[in-house]
mmCIF file of C-alpha atoms in Angstrom:
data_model
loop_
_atom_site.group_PDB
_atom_site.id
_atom_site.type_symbol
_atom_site.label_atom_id
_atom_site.label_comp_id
_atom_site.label_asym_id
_atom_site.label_seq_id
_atom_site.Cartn_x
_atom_site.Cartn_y
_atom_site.Cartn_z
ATOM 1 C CA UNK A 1 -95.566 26.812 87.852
ATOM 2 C CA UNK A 2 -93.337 27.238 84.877
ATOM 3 C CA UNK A 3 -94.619 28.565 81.511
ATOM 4 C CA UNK A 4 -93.781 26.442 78.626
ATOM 5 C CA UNK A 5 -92.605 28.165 75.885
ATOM 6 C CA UNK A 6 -94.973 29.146 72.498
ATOM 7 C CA UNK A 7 -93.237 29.339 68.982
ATOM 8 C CA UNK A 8 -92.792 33.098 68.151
ATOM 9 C CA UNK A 9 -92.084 33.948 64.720
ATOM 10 C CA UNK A 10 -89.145 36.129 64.248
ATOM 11 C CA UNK A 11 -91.150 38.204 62.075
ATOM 12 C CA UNK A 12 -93.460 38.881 64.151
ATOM 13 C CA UNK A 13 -91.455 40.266 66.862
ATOM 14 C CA UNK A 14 -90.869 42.886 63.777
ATOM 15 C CA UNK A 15 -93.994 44.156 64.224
ATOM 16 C CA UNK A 16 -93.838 44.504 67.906
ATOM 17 C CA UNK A 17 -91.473 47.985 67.992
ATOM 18 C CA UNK A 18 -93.799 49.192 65.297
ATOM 19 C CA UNK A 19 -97.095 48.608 66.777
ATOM 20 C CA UNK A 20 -95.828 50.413 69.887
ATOM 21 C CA UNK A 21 -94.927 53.157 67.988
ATOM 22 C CA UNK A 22 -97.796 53.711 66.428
ATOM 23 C CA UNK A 23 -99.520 53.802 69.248
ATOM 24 C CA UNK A 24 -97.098 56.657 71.160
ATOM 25 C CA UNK A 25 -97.917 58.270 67.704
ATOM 26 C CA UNK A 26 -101.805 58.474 68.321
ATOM 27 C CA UNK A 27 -101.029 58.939 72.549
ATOM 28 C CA UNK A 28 -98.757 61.809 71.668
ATOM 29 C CA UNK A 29 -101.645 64.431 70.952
ATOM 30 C CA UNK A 30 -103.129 63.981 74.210
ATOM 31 C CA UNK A 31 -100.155 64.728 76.268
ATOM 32 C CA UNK A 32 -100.365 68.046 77.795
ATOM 33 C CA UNK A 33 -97.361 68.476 79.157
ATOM 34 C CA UNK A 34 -93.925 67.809 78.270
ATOM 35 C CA UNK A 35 -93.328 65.465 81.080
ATOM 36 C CA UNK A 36 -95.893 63.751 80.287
ATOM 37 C CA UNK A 37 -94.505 63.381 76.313
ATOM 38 C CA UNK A 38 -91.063 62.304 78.365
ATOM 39 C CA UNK A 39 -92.826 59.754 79.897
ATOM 40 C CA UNK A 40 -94.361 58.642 77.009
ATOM 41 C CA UNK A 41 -91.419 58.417 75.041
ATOM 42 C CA UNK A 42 -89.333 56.701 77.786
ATOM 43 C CA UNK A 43 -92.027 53.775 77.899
ATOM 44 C CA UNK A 44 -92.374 53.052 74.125
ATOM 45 C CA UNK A 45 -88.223 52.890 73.997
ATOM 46 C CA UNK A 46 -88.078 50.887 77.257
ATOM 47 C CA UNK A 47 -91.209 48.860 75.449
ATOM 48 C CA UNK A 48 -89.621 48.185 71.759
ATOM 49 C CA UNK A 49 -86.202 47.182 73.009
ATOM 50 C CA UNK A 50 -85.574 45.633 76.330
ATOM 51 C CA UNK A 51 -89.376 44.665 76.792
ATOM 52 C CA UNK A 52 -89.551 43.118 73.381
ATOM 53 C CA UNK A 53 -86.493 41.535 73.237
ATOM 54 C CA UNK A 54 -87.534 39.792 76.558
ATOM 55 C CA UNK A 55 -90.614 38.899 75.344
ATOM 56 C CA UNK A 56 -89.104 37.413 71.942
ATOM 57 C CA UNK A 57 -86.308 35.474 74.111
ATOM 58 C CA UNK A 58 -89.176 33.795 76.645
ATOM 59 C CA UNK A 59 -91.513 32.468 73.948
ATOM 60 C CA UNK A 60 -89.199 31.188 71.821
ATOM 61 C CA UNK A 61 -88.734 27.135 72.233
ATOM 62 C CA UNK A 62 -85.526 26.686 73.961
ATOM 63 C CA UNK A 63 -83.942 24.991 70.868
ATOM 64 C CA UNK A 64 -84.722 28.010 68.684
ATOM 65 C CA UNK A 65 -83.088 30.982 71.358
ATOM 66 C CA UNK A 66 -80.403 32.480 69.502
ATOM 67 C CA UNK A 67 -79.072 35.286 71.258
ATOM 68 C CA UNK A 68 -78.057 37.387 68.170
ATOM 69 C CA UNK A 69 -81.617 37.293 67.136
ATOM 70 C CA UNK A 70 -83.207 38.749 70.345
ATOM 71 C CA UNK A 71 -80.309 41.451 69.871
ATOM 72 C CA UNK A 72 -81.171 42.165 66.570
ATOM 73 C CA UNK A 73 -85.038 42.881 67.569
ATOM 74 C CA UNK A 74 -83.256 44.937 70.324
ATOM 75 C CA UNK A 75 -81.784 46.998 67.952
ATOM 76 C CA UNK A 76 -84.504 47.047 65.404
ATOM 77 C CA UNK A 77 -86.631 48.448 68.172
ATOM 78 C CA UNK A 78 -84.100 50.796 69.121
ATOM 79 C CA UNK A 79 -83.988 52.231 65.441
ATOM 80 C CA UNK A 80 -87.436 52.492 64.828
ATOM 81 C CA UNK A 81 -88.037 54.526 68.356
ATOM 82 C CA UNK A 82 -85.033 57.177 67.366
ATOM 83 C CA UNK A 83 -86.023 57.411 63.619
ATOM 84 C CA UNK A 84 -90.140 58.043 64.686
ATOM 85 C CA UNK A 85 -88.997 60.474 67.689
ATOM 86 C CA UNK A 86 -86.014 62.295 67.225
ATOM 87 C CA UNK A 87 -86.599 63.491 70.935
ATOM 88 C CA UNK A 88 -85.297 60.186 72.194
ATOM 89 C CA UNK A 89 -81.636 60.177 70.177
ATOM 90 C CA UNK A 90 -80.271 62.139 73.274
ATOM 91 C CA UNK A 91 -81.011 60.045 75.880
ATOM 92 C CA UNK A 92 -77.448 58.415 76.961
ATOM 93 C CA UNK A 93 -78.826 55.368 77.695
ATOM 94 C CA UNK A 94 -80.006 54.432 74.647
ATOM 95 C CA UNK A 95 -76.622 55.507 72.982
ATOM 96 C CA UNK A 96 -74.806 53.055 75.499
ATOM 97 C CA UNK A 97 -76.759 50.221 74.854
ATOM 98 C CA UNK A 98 -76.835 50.575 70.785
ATOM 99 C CA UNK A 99 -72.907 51.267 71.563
ATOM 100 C CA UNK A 100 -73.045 47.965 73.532
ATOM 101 C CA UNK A 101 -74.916 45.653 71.437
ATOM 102 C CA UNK A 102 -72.479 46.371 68.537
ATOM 103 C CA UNK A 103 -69.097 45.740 70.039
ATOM 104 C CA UNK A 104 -70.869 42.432 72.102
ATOM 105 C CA UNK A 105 -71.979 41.166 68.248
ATOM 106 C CA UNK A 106 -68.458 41.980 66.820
ATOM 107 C CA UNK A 107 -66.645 40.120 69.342
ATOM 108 C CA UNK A 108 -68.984 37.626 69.549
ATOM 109 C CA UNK A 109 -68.737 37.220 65.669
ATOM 110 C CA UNK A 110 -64.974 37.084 65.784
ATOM 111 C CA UNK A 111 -64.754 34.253 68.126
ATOM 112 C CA UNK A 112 -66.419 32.117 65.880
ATOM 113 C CA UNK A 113 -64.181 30.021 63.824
ATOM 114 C CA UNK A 114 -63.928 30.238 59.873
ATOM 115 C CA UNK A 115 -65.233 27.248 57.962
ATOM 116 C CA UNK A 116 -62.796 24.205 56.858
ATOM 117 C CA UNK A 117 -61.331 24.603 53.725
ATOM 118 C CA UNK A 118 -61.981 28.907 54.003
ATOM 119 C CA UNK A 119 -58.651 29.433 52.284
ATOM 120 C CA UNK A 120 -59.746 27.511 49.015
ATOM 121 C CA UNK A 121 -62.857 29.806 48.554
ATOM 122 C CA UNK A 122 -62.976 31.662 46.156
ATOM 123 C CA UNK A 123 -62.607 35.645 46.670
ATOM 124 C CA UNK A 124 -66.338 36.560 47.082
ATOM 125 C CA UNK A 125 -67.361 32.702 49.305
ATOM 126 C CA UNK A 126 -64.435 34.012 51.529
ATOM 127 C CA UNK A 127 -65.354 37.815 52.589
ATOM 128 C CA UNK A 128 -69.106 36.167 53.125
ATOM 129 C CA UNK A 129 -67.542 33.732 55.414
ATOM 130 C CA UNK A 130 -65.266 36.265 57.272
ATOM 131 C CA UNK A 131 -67.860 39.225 57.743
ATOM 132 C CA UNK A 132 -71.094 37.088 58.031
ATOM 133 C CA UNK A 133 -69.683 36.333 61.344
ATOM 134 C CA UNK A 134 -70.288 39.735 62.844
ATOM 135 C CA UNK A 135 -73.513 40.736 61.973
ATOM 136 C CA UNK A 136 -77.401 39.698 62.231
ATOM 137 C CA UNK A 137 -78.319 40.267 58.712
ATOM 138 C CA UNK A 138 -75.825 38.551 56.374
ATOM 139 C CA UNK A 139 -77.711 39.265 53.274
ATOM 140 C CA UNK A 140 -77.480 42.804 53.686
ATOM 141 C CA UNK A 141 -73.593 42.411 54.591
ATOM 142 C CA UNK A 142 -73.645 40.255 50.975
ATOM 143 C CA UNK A 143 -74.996 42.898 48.805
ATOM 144 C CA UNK A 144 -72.694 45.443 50.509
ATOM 145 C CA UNK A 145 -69.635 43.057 50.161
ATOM 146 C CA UNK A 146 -70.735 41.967 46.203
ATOM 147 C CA UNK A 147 -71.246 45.689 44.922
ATOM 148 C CA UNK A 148 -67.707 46.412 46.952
ATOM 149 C CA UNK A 149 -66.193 43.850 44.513
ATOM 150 C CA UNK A 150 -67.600 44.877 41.673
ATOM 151 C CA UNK A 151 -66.644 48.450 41.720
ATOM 152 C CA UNK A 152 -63.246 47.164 42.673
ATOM 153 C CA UNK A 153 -62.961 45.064 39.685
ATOM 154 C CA UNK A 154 -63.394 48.555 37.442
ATOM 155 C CA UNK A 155 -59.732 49.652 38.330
ATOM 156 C CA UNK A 156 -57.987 46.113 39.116
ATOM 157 C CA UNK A 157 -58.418 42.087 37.946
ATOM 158 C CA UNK A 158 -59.266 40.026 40.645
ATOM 159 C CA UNK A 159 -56.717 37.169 41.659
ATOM 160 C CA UNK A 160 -58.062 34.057 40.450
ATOM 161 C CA UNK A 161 -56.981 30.179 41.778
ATOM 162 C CA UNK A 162 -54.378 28.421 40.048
ATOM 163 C CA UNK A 163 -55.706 25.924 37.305
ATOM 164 C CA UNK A 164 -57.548 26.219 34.008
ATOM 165 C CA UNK A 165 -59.718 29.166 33.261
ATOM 166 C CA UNK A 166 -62.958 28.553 30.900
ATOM 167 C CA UNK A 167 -64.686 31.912 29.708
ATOM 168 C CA UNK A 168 -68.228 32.177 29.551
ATOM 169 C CA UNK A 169 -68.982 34.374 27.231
ATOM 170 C CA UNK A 170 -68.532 33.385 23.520
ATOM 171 C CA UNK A 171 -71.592 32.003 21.617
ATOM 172 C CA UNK A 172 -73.377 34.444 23.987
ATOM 173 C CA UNK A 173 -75.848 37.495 24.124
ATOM 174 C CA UNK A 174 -75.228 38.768 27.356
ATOM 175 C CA UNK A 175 -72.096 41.340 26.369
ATOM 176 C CA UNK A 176 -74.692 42.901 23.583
ATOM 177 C CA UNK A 177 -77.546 42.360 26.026
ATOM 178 C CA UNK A 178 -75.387 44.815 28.409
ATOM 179 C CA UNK A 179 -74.408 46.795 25.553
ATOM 180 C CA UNK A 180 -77.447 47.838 24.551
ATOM 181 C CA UNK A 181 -79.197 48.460 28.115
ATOM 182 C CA UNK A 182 -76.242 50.780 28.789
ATOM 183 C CA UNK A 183 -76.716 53.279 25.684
ATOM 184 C CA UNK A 184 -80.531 53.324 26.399
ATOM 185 C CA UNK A 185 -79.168 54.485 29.802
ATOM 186 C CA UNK A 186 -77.539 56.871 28.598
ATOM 187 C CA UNK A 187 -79.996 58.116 25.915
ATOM 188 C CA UNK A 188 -82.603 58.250 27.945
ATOM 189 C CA UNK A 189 -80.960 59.909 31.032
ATOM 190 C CA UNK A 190 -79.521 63.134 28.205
ATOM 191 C CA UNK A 191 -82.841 64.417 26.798
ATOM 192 C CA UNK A 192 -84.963 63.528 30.369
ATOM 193 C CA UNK A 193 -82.187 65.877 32.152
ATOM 194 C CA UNK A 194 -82.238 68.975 29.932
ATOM 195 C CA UNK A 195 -85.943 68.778 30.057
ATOM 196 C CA UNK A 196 -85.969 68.668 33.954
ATOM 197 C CA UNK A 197 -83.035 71.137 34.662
ATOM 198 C CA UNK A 198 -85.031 74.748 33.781
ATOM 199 C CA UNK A 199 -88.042 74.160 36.482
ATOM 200 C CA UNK A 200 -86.718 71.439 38.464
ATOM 201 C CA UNK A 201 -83.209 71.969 38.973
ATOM 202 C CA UNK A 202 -82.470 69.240 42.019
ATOM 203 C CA UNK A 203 -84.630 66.782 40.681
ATOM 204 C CA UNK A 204 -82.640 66.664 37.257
ATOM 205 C CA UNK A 205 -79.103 66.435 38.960
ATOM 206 C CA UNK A 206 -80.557 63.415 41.123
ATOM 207 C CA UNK A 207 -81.670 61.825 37.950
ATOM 208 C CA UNK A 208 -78.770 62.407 36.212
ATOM 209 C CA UNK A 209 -76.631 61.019 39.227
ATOM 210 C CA UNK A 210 -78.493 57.780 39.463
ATOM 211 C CA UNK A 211 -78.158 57.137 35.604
ATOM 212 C CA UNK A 212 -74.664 57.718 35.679
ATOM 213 C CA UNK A 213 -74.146 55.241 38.764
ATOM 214 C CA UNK A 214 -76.353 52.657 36.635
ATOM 215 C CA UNK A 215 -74.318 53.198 33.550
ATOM 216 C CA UNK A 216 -71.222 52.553 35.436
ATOM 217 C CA UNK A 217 -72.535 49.574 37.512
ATOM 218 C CA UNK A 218 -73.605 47.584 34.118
ATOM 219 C CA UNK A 219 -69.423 48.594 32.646
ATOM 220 C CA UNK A 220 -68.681 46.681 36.104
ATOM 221 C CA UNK A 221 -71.083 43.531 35.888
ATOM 222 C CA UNK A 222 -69.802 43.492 32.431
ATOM 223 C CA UNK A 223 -66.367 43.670 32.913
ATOM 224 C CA UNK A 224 -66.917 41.188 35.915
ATOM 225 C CA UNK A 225 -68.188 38.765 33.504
ATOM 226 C CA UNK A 226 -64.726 39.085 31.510
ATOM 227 C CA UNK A 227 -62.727 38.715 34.294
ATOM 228 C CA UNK A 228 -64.161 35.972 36.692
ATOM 229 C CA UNK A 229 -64.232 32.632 34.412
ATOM 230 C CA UNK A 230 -64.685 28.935 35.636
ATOM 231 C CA UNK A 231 -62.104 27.312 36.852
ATOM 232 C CA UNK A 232 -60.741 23.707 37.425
ATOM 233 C CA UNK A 233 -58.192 23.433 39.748
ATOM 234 C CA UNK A 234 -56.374 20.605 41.199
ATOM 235 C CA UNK A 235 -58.875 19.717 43.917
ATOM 236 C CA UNK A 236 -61.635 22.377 43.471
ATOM 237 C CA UNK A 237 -64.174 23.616 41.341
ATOM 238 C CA UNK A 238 -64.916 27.399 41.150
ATOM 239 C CA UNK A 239 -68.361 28.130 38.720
ATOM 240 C CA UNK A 240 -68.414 31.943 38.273
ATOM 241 C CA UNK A 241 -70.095 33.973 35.911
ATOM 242 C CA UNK A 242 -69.337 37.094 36.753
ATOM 243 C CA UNK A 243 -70.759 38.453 40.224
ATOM 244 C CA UNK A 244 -74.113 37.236 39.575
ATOM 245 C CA UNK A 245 -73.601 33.706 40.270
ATOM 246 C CA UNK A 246 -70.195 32.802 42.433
ATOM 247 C CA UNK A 247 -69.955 28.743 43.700
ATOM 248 C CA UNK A 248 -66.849 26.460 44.321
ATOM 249 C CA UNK A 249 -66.869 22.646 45.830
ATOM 250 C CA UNK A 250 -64.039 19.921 45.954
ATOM 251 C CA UNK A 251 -63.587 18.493 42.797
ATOM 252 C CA UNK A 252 -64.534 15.218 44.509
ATOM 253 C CA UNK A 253 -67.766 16.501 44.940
ATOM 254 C CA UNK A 254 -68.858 16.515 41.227
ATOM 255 C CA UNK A 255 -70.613 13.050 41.135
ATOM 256 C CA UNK A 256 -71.685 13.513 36.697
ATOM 257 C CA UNK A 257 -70.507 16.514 34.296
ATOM 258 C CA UNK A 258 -72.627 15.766 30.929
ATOM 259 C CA UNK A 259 -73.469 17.987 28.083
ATOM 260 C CA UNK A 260 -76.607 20.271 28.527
ATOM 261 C CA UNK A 261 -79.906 18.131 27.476
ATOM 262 C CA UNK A 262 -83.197 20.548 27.456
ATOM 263 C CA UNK A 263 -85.424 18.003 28.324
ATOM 264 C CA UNK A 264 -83.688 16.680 31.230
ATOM 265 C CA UNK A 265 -82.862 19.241 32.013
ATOM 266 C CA UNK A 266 -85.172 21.633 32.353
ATOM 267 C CA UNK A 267 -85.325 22.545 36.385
ATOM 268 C CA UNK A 268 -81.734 22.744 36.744
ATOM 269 C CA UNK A 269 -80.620 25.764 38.089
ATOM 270 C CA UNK A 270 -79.115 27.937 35.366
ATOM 271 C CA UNK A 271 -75.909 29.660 35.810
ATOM 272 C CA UNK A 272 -75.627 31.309 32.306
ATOM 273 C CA UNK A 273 -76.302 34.740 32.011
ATOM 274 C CA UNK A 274 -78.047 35.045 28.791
ATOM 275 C CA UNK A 275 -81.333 36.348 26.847
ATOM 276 C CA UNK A 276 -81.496 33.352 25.313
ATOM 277 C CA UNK A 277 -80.198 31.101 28.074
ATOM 278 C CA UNK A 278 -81.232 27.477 26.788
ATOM 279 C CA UNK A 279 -80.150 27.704 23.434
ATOM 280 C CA UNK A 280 -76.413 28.607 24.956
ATOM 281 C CA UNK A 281 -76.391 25.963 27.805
ATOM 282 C CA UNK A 282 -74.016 23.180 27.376
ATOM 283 C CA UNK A 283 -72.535 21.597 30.231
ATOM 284 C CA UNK A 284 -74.761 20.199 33.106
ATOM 285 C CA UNK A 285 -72.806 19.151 36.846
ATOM 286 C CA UNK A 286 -74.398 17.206 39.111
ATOM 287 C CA UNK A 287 -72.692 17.329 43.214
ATOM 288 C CA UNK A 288 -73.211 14.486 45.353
ATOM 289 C CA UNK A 289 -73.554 16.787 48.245
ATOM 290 C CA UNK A 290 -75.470 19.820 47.552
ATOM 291 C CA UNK A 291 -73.885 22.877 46.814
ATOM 292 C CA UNK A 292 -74.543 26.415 48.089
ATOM 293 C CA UNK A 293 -74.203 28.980 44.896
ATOM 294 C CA UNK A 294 -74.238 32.670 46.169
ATOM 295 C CA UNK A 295 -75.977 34.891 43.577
ATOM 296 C CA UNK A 296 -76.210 38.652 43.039
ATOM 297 C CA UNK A 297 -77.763 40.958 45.915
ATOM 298 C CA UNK A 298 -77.079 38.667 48.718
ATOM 299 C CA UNK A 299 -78.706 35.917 47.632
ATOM 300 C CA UNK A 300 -78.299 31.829 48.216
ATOM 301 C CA UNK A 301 -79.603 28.922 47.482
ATOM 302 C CA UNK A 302 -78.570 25.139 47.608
ATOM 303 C CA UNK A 303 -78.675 22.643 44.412
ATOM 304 C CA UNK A 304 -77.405 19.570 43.384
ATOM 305 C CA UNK A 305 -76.925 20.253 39.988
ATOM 306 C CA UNK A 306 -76.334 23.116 38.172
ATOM 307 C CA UNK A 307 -76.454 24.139 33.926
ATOM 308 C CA UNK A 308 -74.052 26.606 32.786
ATOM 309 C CA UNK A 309 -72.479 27.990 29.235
ATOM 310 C CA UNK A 310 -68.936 27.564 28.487
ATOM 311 C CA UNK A 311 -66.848 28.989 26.075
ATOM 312 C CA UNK A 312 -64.903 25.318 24.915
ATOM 313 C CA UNK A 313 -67.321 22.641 26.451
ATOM 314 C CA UNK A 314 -65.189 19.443 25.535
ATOM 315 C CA UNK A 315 -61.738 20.710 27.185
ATOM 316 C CA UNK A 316 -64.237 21.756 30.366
ATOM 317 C CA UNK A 317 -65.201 17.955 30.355
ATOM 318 C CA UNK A 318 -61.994 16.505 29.275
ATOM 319 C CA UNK A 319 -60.186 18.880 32.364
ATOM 320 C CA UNK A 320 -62.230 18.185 35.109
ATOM 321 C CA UNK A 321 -62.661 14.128 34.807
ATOM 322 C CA UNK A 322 -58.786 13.981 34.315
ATOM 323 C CA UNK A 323 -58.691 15.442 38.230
ATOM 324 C CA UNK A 324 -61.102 13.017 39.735
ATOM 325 C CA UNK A 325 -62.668 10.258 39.134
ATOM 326 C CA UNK A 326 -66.324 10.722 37.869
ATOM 327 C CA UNK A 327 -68.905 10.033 35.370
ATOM 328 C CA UNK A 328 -68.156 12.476 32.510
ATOM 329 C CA UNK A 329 -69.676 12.020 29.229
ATOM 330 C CA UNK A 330 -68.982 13.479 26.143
#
């Protein structure tokens, strides 16, 4: 008789590695021996990765299996067991098959074809595209792959597509906004340090450390908002302000660019970057296919139609309906 298979959250096979844990954790005292500890040990790691990857993979519908999901509970389970017992890191077996798993996801992630059109993308679209591919948790990859970019734009301009560039920034308060976060960074972090440094040495130089990161992560994500404008080019449409929100779709694809209208406006996604964003909004796009904008830390989301602040408005409107044909009003 054949089992039919149950829907089985992802999430919940989460919790399976740690509930195993917890209970070696609470099993442990009672060993007496250290056998019996081995023993122990070996069945929780058996448990959280090959048993529980199984068990995810059999009670998942058959249209939901996706075999880089049971290996990522695999490997979930095999972190949790080696970060709870250290005991365990030296078993070879467990080496092998973390070892394993990773070069089977890399090649498996490489075989996969880029999208169409993966050479118009703009800078950040494209290294999501290429290195999404090889791993089970493409958000994480994202916010690794954004903050790499905007360090990188501290010493060099990125290369932006051919066409006309639109700033986003005049008329604005985000440069001030910025401005002003970074020297209460900076006065807070001075008097907080030389308070902390004569009883608790280590603690001040972390807190010093981490201001001085922040103060020169907001210099990036401001200069990033320089350096990355909107830009029309002859058959696509990149809508960047700065890191924080990155998009680009055929020109083709813009079904109505219109000024900004607060009342009709007002569930549009925002693009601006702005204290005061309505007041600066101007321009409002509408897609006839949705659009997926990727924003800062990894995150996505698909809209239709998108508000945003541009520096000149009119030559915005006047550029892009002179490269398709569209409903642009003015």
């Amino acid at each position: 008789m054949r089992l039919k298979a149950v829907p089985f959250p992802t999430r919940l096979a989460w919790l399976l590695p740690v509930a195993l844990t917890l209970l070696a954790v609470l099993l442990m005292p009672t060993a007496t021996s250290d056998a019996e500890r081995r023993l122990l040990l070996s069945a929780v790691l058996f448990d959280a990765t090959v048993s529980t990857a199984f068990l995810y993979w059999f009670t998942t519908p058959r249209p939901d299996r996706r075999l880089h999901a049971t290996l990522g509970v695999l490997l979930r389970g095999v972190l949790i067991v080696a970060l709870a017992f250290p005991a365990v890191r030296q078993v070879l077996w467990l080496e092998l098959l973390g070892v394993g798993a990773g070069i089977f996801t890399l090649l498996r992630g490489l075989r996969q074809p880029l999208p169409a059109g993966y050479a118009e993308l703009d800078d950040l679209e494209r290294a999501y595209a290429y290195w999404d591919r090889l791993t089970p948790t493409p958000r994480l990859t994202r916010m690794v792959l954004s903050d790499v970019l905007l360090w990188r734009g501290l010493f060099r301009r990125p290369a932006l597509p051919d066409g006309r560039h639109f700033g986003t920034r005049r008329g604005s308060t985000a440069g001030a906004t910025l401005t002003l976060i970074t020297f209460l960074t900076v006065m807070e972090s001075l008097p907080v340090h030389f308070l902390l440094v004569e009883r608790f040495h280590t603690a001040a130089l972390w807190h010093l450390g981490l201001n001085a990161i922040s103060t020169v992560w907001l210099i990036a994500y401001a200069r990033a908002l320089t350096t990355r404008p909107v830009t029309v080019s002859g058959r696509r449409l990149y809508l960047r302000t700065g890191l924080h929100w990155t998009a680009s779709t055929p020109v083709a694809n813009v079904q109505e660019a219109r000024p900004h209208d607060p009342a009709q406006d007002a569930d549009t996604l925002n693009l601006a970057r702005d204290l005061l964003s309505q007041p600066v909004l101007n321009v409002t796009l509408t897609f006839a296919r949705p659009v997926t904008v990727h924003g800062l830390f990894g995150k996505t989301l698909e809209t239709s139609r998108v508000c945003l602040h541009l520096d000149d408005p009119k030559a915005f409107l006047a550029a892009l309906g002179g490269q398709s044909e569209l409903s642009v009003s003015r």
